[in-house]
Amino acid sequence: MGSHVLLGISGSLRKASLNTKLIHEAARRFDPETFVQADLNMPLYDGDLEAAEGMPAAARLLADQITAADAIVISTPEYNKAIPGVLKNALDWVSRIKPGPMHDKPVAILSATAGRAGGEVAQVSLRHCLVSFGPRVLNGPGVMIGGGAAGFDNDGRLTDDRSIQTLDALMDTLRAEIAR
């Protein structure tokens, strides 16, 4: 068991989300002392709302979770060749916190999709969105699970040996990045 805090961020709010299954599988394989799953259910970013009421509690909680984490795993679906709005919205809220809680944090990007490509374009989109946050985004290996629910068993575990090996390698890289 590791002595680290791992934050998992799923870019999907669906209860049976493939990406939520994937962050949980990543956490099992990373084996942190503590795993925290972020909740991206928060109001749409609105500068007027921020000025009138301040940072919403859900956005503040996410920023605090990012600050407390030793590493972050983000799994994103691909919606219309990009990341979903819920993930972008959460990033927009977090970007309002100064100094940035994600600065210099190790981040691993994953994706799971119903399509064959497994979210490659969404991963590029997410990498682009993260640039201004200044995290240490891992370059690979790329974990892109295509083919939808067929990639997971009834317990939410990956079924494909190659995907398992790639996820293990990515989690090994993430552990090494924490130690850096």
PDB file of C-alpha atoms in Angstrom:
ATOM      1  CA  MET A   1       0.000   0.000   0.000  1.00  0.00           C
ATOM      2  CA  GLY A   2       1.298   3.430  -0.899  1.00  0.00           C
ATOM      3  CA  SER A   3       1.435   6.394   1.453  1.00  0.00           C
ATOM      4  CA  HIS A   4       0.007   8.797  -1.081  1.00  0.00           C
ATOM      5  CA  VAL A   5      -3.264  10.615  -1.662  1.00  0.00           C
ATOM      6  CA  LEU A   6      -4.613  10.051  -5.170  1.00  0.00           C
ATOM      7  CA  LEU A   7      -7.407  12.242  -6.540  1.00  0.00           C
ATOM      8  CA  GLY A   8      -9.554  10.750  -9.270  1.00  0.00           C
ATOM      9  CA  ILE A   9     -11.485  13.049 -11.582  1.00  0.00           C
ATOM     10  CA  SER A  10     -14.006  11.497 -13.946  1.00  0.00           C
ATOM     11  CA  GLY A  11     -15.235  13.738 -16.731  1.00  0.00           C
ATOM     12  CA  SER A  12     -18.638  12.074 -16.623  1.00  0.00           C
ATOM     13  CA  LEU A  13     -21.470  12.461 -14.136  1.00  0.00           C
ATOM     14  CA  ARG A  14     -23.246   9.241 -15.175  1.00  0.00           C
ATOM     15  CA  LYS A  15     -23.574   6.654 -12.407  1.00  0.00           C
ATOM     16  CA  ALA A  16     -22.409   3.824 -14.699  1.00  0.00           C
ATOM     17  CA  SER A  17     -19.700   5.931 -16.351  1.00  0.00           C
ATOM     18  CA  LEU A  18     -16.855   4.051 -18.039  1.00  0.00           C
ATOM     19  CA  ASN A  19     -14.507   6.842 -17.003  1.00  0.00           C
ATOM     20  CA  THR A  20     -15.511   6.544 -13.360  1.00  0.00           C
ATOM     21  CA  LYS A  21     -14.846   2.799 -13.598  1.00  0.00           C
ATOM     22  CA  LEU A  22     -11.477   3.603 -15.141  1.00  0.00           C
ATOM     23  CA  ILE A  23     -10.367   5.998 -12.368  1.00  0.00           C
ATOM     24  CA  HIS A  24     -11.344   3.369  -9.799  1.00  0.00           C
ATOM     25  CA  GLU A  25      -9.369   0.728 -11.692  1.00  0.00           C
ATOM     26  CA  ALA A  26      -6.413   3.127 -11.839  1.00  0.00           C
ATOM     27  CA  ALA A  27      -6.705   3.706  -8.086  1.00  0.00           C
ATOM     28  CA  ARG A  28      -6.749  -0.047  -7.388  1.00  0.00           C
ATOM     29  CA  ARG A  29      -3.612  -0.459  -9.454  1.00  0.00           C
ATOM     30  CA  PHE A  30      -1.895   2.636  -7.998  1.00  0.00           C
ATOM     31  CA  ASP A  31      -2.789   1.477  -4.460  1.00  0.00           C
ATOM     32  CA  PRO A  32      -2.685   4.828  -2.633  1.00  0.00           C
ATOM     33  CA  GLU A  33      -3.128   5.186   1.097  1.00  0.00           C
ATOM     34  CA  THR A  34      -6.142   7.384   0.304  1.00  0.00           C
ATOM     35  CA  PHE A  35      -8.225   7.640  -2.860  1.00  0.00           C
ATOM     36  CA  VAL A  36     -10.643  10.540  -3.260  1.00  0.00           C
ATOM     37  CA  GLN A  37     -13.114  10.826  -6.128  1.00  0.00           C
ATOM     38  CA  ALA A  38     -13.932  14.384  -7.127  1.00  0.00           C
ATOM     39  CA  ASP A  39     -17.501  15.506  -7.732  1.00  0.00           C
ATOM     40  CA  LEU A  40     -17.813  17.775 -10.767  1.00  0.00           C
ATOM     41  CA  ASN A  41     -21.473  18.560 -10.190  1.00  0.00           C
ATOM     42  CA  MET A  42     -21.272  22.330  -9.749  1.00  0.00           C
ATOM     43  CA  PRO A  43     -22.854  25.442 -11.251  1.00  0.00           C
ATOM     44  CA  LEU A  44     -21.700  26.668 -14.621  1.00  0.00           C
ATOM     45  CA  TYR A  45     -18.879  29.157 -14.339  1.00  0.00           C
ATOM     46  CA  ASP A  46     -20.309  32.676 -14.297  1.00  0.00           C
ATOM     47  CA  GLY A  47     -18.221  35.703 -13.365  1.00  0.00           C
ATOM     48  CA  ASP A  48     -21.314  37.475 -12.045  1.00  0.00           C
ATOM     49  CA  LEU A  49     -22.096  34.512  -9.755  1.00  0.00           C
ATOM     50  CA  GLU A  50     -18.507  34.500  -8.531  1.00  0.00           C
ATOM     51  CA  ALA A  51     -18.601  38.259  -7.874  1.00  0.00           C
ATOM     52  CA  ALA A  52     -21.924  38.068  -6.028  1.00  0.00           C
ATOM     53  CA  GLU A  53     -21.507  34.833  -4.059  1.00  0.00           C
ATOM     54  CA  GLY A  54     -17.853  33.872  -4.311  1.00  0.00           C
ATOM     55  CA  MET A  55     -16.582  30.429  -5.155  1.00  0.00           C
ATOM     56  CA  PRO A  56     -19.295  27.725  -4.973  1.00  0.00           C
ATOM     57  CA  ALA A  57     -18.689  25.148  -2.239  1.00  0.00           C
ATOM     58  CA  ALA A  58     -18.299  22.329  -4.785  1.00  0.00           C
ATOM     59  CA  ALA A  59     -15.608  24.244  -6.688  1.00  0.00           C
ATOM     60  CA  ARG A  60     -13.780  25.144  -3.462  1.00  0.00           C
ATOM     61  CA  LEU A  61     -13.914  21.476  -2.378  1.00  0.00           C
ATOM     62  CA  LEU A  62     -12.406  20.376  -5.698  1.00  0.00           C
ATOM     63  CA  ALA A  63      -9.612  22.946  -5.377  1.00  0.00           C
ATOM     64  CA  ASP A  64      -8.932  21.744  -1.816  1.00  0.00           C
ATOM     65  CA  GLN A  65      -8.877  18.121  -2.989  1.00  0.00           C
ATOM     66  CA  ILE A  66      -6.391  19.023  -5.723  1.00  0.00           C
ATOM     67  CA  THR A  67      -4.199  20.818  -3.176  1.00  0.00           C
ATOM     68  CA  ALA A  68      -4.257  17.823  -0.797  1.00  0.00           C
ATOM     69  CA  ALA A  69      -3.514  15.238  -3.496  1.00  0.00           C
ATOM     70  CA  ASP A  70      -0.048  13.930  -4.206  1.00  0.00           C
ATOM     71  CA  ALA A  71      -1.171  12.990  -7.717  1.00  0.00           C
ATOM     72  CA  ILE A  72      -4.246  13.263  -9.927  1.00  0.00           C
ATOM     73  CA  VAL A  73      -5.801  10.824 -12.375  1.00  0.00           C
ATOM     74  CA  ILE A  74      -8.244  12.398 -14.842  1.00  0.00           C
ATOM     75  CA  SER A  75     -10.350  10.171 -17.085  1.00  0.00           C
ATOM     76  CA  THR A  76     -12.324  11.865 -19.801  1.00  0.00           C
ATOM     77  CA  PRO A  77     -14.966  10.709 -22.225  1.00  0.00           C
ATOM     78  CA  GLU A  78     -14.899  12.176 -25.702  1.00  0.00           C
ATOM     79  CA  TYR A  79     -17.895  14.309 -26.593  1.00  0.00           C
ATOM     80  CA  ASN A  80     -17.869  15.685 -30.128  1.00  0.00           C
ATOM     81  CA  LYS A  81     -14.062  15.473 -30.438  1.00  0.00           C
ATOM     82  CA  ALA A  82     -13.358  17.259 -27.130  1.00  0.00           C
ATOM     83  CA  ILE A  83     -13.646  16.962 -23.369  1.00  0.00           C
ATOM     84  CA  PRO A  84     -17.144  17.158 -21.874  1.00  0.00           C
ATOM     85  CA  GLY A  85     -18.483  20.480 -20.639  1.00  0.00           C
ATOM     86  CA  VAL A  86     -18.680  19.288 -17.028  1.00  0.00           C
ATOM     87  CA  LEU A  87     -14.907  18.720 -16.944  1.00  0.00           C
ATOM     88  CA  LYS A  88     -14.119  22.017 -18.669  1.00  0.00           C
ATOM     89  CA  ASN A  89     -16.473  23.832 -16.284  1.00  0.00           C
ATOM     90  CA  ALA A  90     -14.737  22.368 -13.232  1.00  0.00           C
ATOM     91  CA  LEU A  91     -11.360  23.406 -14.645  1.00  0.00           C
ATOM     92  CA  ASP A  92     -12.700  26.911 -15.275  1.00  0.00           C
ATOM     93  CA  TRP A  93     -13.757  27.225 -11.627  1.00  0.00           C
ATOM     94  CA  VAL A  94     -10.436  25.845 -10.335  1.00  0.00           C
ATOM     95  CA  SER A  95      -8.550  28.298 -12.547  1.00  0.00           C
ATOM     96  CA  ARG A  96     -10.011  31.129 -10.443  1.00  0.00           C
ATOM     97  CA  ILE A  97      -8.111  29.972  -7.331  1.00  0.00           C
ATOM     98  CA  LYS A  98      -4.757  31.662  -6.840  1.00  0.00           C
ATOM     99  CA  PRO A  99      -2.149  30.345  -6.479  1.00  0.00           C
ATOM    100  CA  GLY A 100      -3.221  27.483  -8.720  1.00  0.00           C
ATOM    101  CA  PRO A 101      -3.732  24.266  -6.740  1.00  0.00           C
ATOM    102  CA  MET A 102      -2.727  22.085  -9.700  1.00  0.00           C
ATOM    103  CA  HIS A 103       0.649  23.765 -10.254  1.00  0.00           C
ATOM    104  CA  ASP A 104       3.444  21.168 -10.380  1.00  0.00           C
ATOM    105  CA  LYS A 105       1.082  18.260  -9.516  1.00  0.00           C
ATOM    106  CA  PRO A 106       1.678  14.981 -11.329  1.00  0.00           C
ATOM    107  CA  VAL A 107      -1.339  14.243 -13.545  1.00  0.00           C
ATOM    108  CA  ALA A 108      -2.136  11.083 -15.489  1.00  0.00           C
ATOM    109  CA  ILE A 109      -4.738  11.276 -18.248  1.00  0.00           C
ATOM    110  CA  LEU A 110      -6.946   8.332 -19.174  1.00  0.00           C
ATOM    111  CA  SER A 111     -10.021   7.911 -21.328  1.00  0.00           C
ATOM    112  CA  ALA A 112     -12.756   5.401 -22.015  1.00  0.00           C
ATOM    113  CA  THR A 113     -15.276   5.711 -24.814  1.00  0.00           C
ATOM    114  CA  ALA A 114     -17.910   3.722 -26.641  1.00  0.00           C
ATOM    115  CA  GLY A 115     -16.017   4.333 -29.901  1.00  0.00           C
ATOM    116  CA  ARG A 116     -12.964   2.433 -31.142  1.00  0.00           C
ATOM    117  CA  ALA A 117     -10.431   5.263 -30.754  1.00  0.00           C
ATOM    118  CA  GLY A 118     -10.833   5.330 -26.978  1.00  0.00           C
ATOM    119  CA  GLY A 119     -10.766   9.103 -26.551  1.00  0.00           C
ATOM    120  CA  GLU A 120      -7.478  10.087 -28.143  1.00  0.00           C
ATOM    121  CA  VAL A 121      -8.813  13.449 -29.340  1.00  0.00           C
ATOM    122  CA  ALA A 122     -10.321  14.195 -25.911  1.00  0.00           C
ATOM    123  CA  GLN A 123      -6.942  13.501 -24.322  1.00  0.00           C
ATOM    124  CA  VAL A 124      -5.289  16.042 -26.632  1.00  0.00           C
ATOM    125  CA  SER A 125      -8.064  18.517 -25.790  1.00  0.00           C
ATOM    126  CA  LEU A 126      -7.572  17.938 -22.052  1.00  0.00           C
ATOM    127  CA  ARG A 127      -3.803  18.362 -22.314  1.00  0.00           C
ATOM    128  CA  HIS A 128      -4.416  21.691 -24.052  1.00  0.00           C
ATOM    129  CA  CYS A 129      -6.813  22.819 -21.291  1.00  0.00           C
ATOM    130  CA  LEU A 130      -4.303  21.904 -18.567  1.00  0.00           C
ATOM    131  CA  VAL A 131      -1.384  23.941 -19.959  1.00  0.00           C
ATOM    132  CA  SER A 132      -2.261  27.106 -18.031  1.00  0.00           C
ATOM    133  CA  PHE A 133      -2.520  25.162 -14.744  1.00  0.00           C
ATOM    134  CA  GLY A 134       1.153  24.137 -14.866  1.00  0.00           C
ATOM    135  CA  PRO A 135       0.827  20.493 -13.778  1.00  0.00           C
ATOM    136  CA  ARG A 136       3.333  17.777 -14.635  1.00  0.00           C
ATOM    137  CA  VAL A 137       1.151  15.908 -17.130  1.00  0.00           C
ATOM    138  CA  LEU A 138       2.595  12.492 -17.917  1.00  0.00           C
ATOM    139  CA  ASN A 139       3.360  11.879 -21.567  1.00  0.00           C
ATOM    140  CA  GLY A 140       2.399   8.239 -21.433  1.00  0.00           C
ATOM    141  CA  PRO A 141       1.913   5.467 -21.861  1.00  0.00           C
ATOM    142  CA  GLY A 142      -1.476   6.335 -23.301  1.00  0.00           C
ATOM    143  CA  VAL A 143      -4.458   4.607 -21.707  1.00  0.00           C
ATOM    144  CA  MET A 144      -7.391   4.810 -24.131  1.00  0.00           C
ATOM    145  CA  ILE A 145     -10.100   2.209 -23.630  1.00  0.00           C
ATOM    146  CA  GLY A 146     -12.346   1.889 -26.669  1.00  0.00           C
ATOM    147  CA  GLY A 147     -15.324  -0.312 -27.213  1.00  0.00           C
ATOM    148  CA  GLY A 148     -17.439   0.803 -24.278  1.00  0.00           C
ATOM    149  CA  ALA A 149     -18.615  -1.440 -21.473  1.00  0.00           C
ATOM    150  CA  ALA A 150     -17.069  -4.524 -23.118  1.00  0.00           C
ATOM    151  CA  GLY A 151     -13.711  -3.316 -21.771  1.00  0.00           C
ATOM    152  CA  PHE A 152     -14.812  -3.900 -18.156  1.00  0.00           C
ATOM    153  CA  ASP A 153     -16.179  -6.878 -16.235  1.00  0.00           C
ATOM    154  CA  ASN A 154     -19.165  -6.748 -13.864  1.00  0.00           C
ATOM    155  CA  ASP A 155     -16.897  -5.560 -11.024  1.00  0.00           C
ATOM    156  CA  GLY A 156     -15.594  -2.619 -13.070  1.00  0.00           C
ATOM    157  CA  ARG A 157     -12.207  -4.217 -13.733  1.00  0.00           C
ATOM    158  CA  LEU A 158     -10.474  -3.990 -17.073  1.00  0.00           C
ATOM    159  CA  THR A 159     -10.686  -7.211 -19.066  1.00  0.00           C
ATOM    160  CA  ASP A 160      -8.071  -6.706 -21.785  1.00  0.00           C
ATOM    161  CA  ASP A 161      -4.531  -7.755 -20.831  1.00  0.00           C
ATOM    162  CA  ARG A 162      -2.932  -5.067 -22.985  1.00  0.00           C
ATOM    163  CA  SER A 163      -5.059  -2.333 -21.386  1.00  0.00           C
ATOM    164  CA  ILE A 164      -4.199  -3.664 -17.928  1.00  0.00           C
ATOM    165  CA  GLN A 165      -0.469  -3.674 -18.707  1.00  0.00           C
ATOM    166  CA  THR A 166      -0.649  -0.144 -20.106  1.00  0.00           C
ATOM    167  CA  LEU A 167      -2.567   1.144 -17.084  1.00  0.00           C
ATOM    168  CA  ASP A 168      -0.073  -0.548 -14.744  1.00  0.00           C
ATOM    169  CA  ALA A 169       2.799   1.113 -16.617  1.00  0.00           C
ATOM    170  CA  LEU A 170       1.096   4.510 -16.392  1.00  0.00           C
ATOM    171  CA  MET A 171       0.487   4.094 -12.650  1.00  0.00           C
ATOM    172  CA  ASP A 172       4.166   3.080 -12.203  1.00  0.00           C
ATOM    173  CA  THR A 173       5.142   6.265 -14.050  1.00  0.00           C
ATOM    174  CA  LEU A 174       2.804   8.315 -11.851  1.00  0.00           C
ATOM    175  CA  ARG A 175       4.345   6.834  -8.672  1.00  0.00           C
ATOM    176  CA  ALA A 176       7.817   7.671  -9.972  1.00  0.00           C
ATOM    177  CA  GLU A 177       6.710  11.228 -10.795  1.00  0.00           C
ATOM    178  CA  ILE A 178       5.536  11.753  -7.211  1.00  0.00           C
ATOM    179  CA  ALA A 179       8.941  10.688  -5.938  1.00  0.00           C
ATOM    180  CA  ARG A 180      10.671  13.200  -8.210  1.00  0.00           C
TER     181      ARG A 180
END
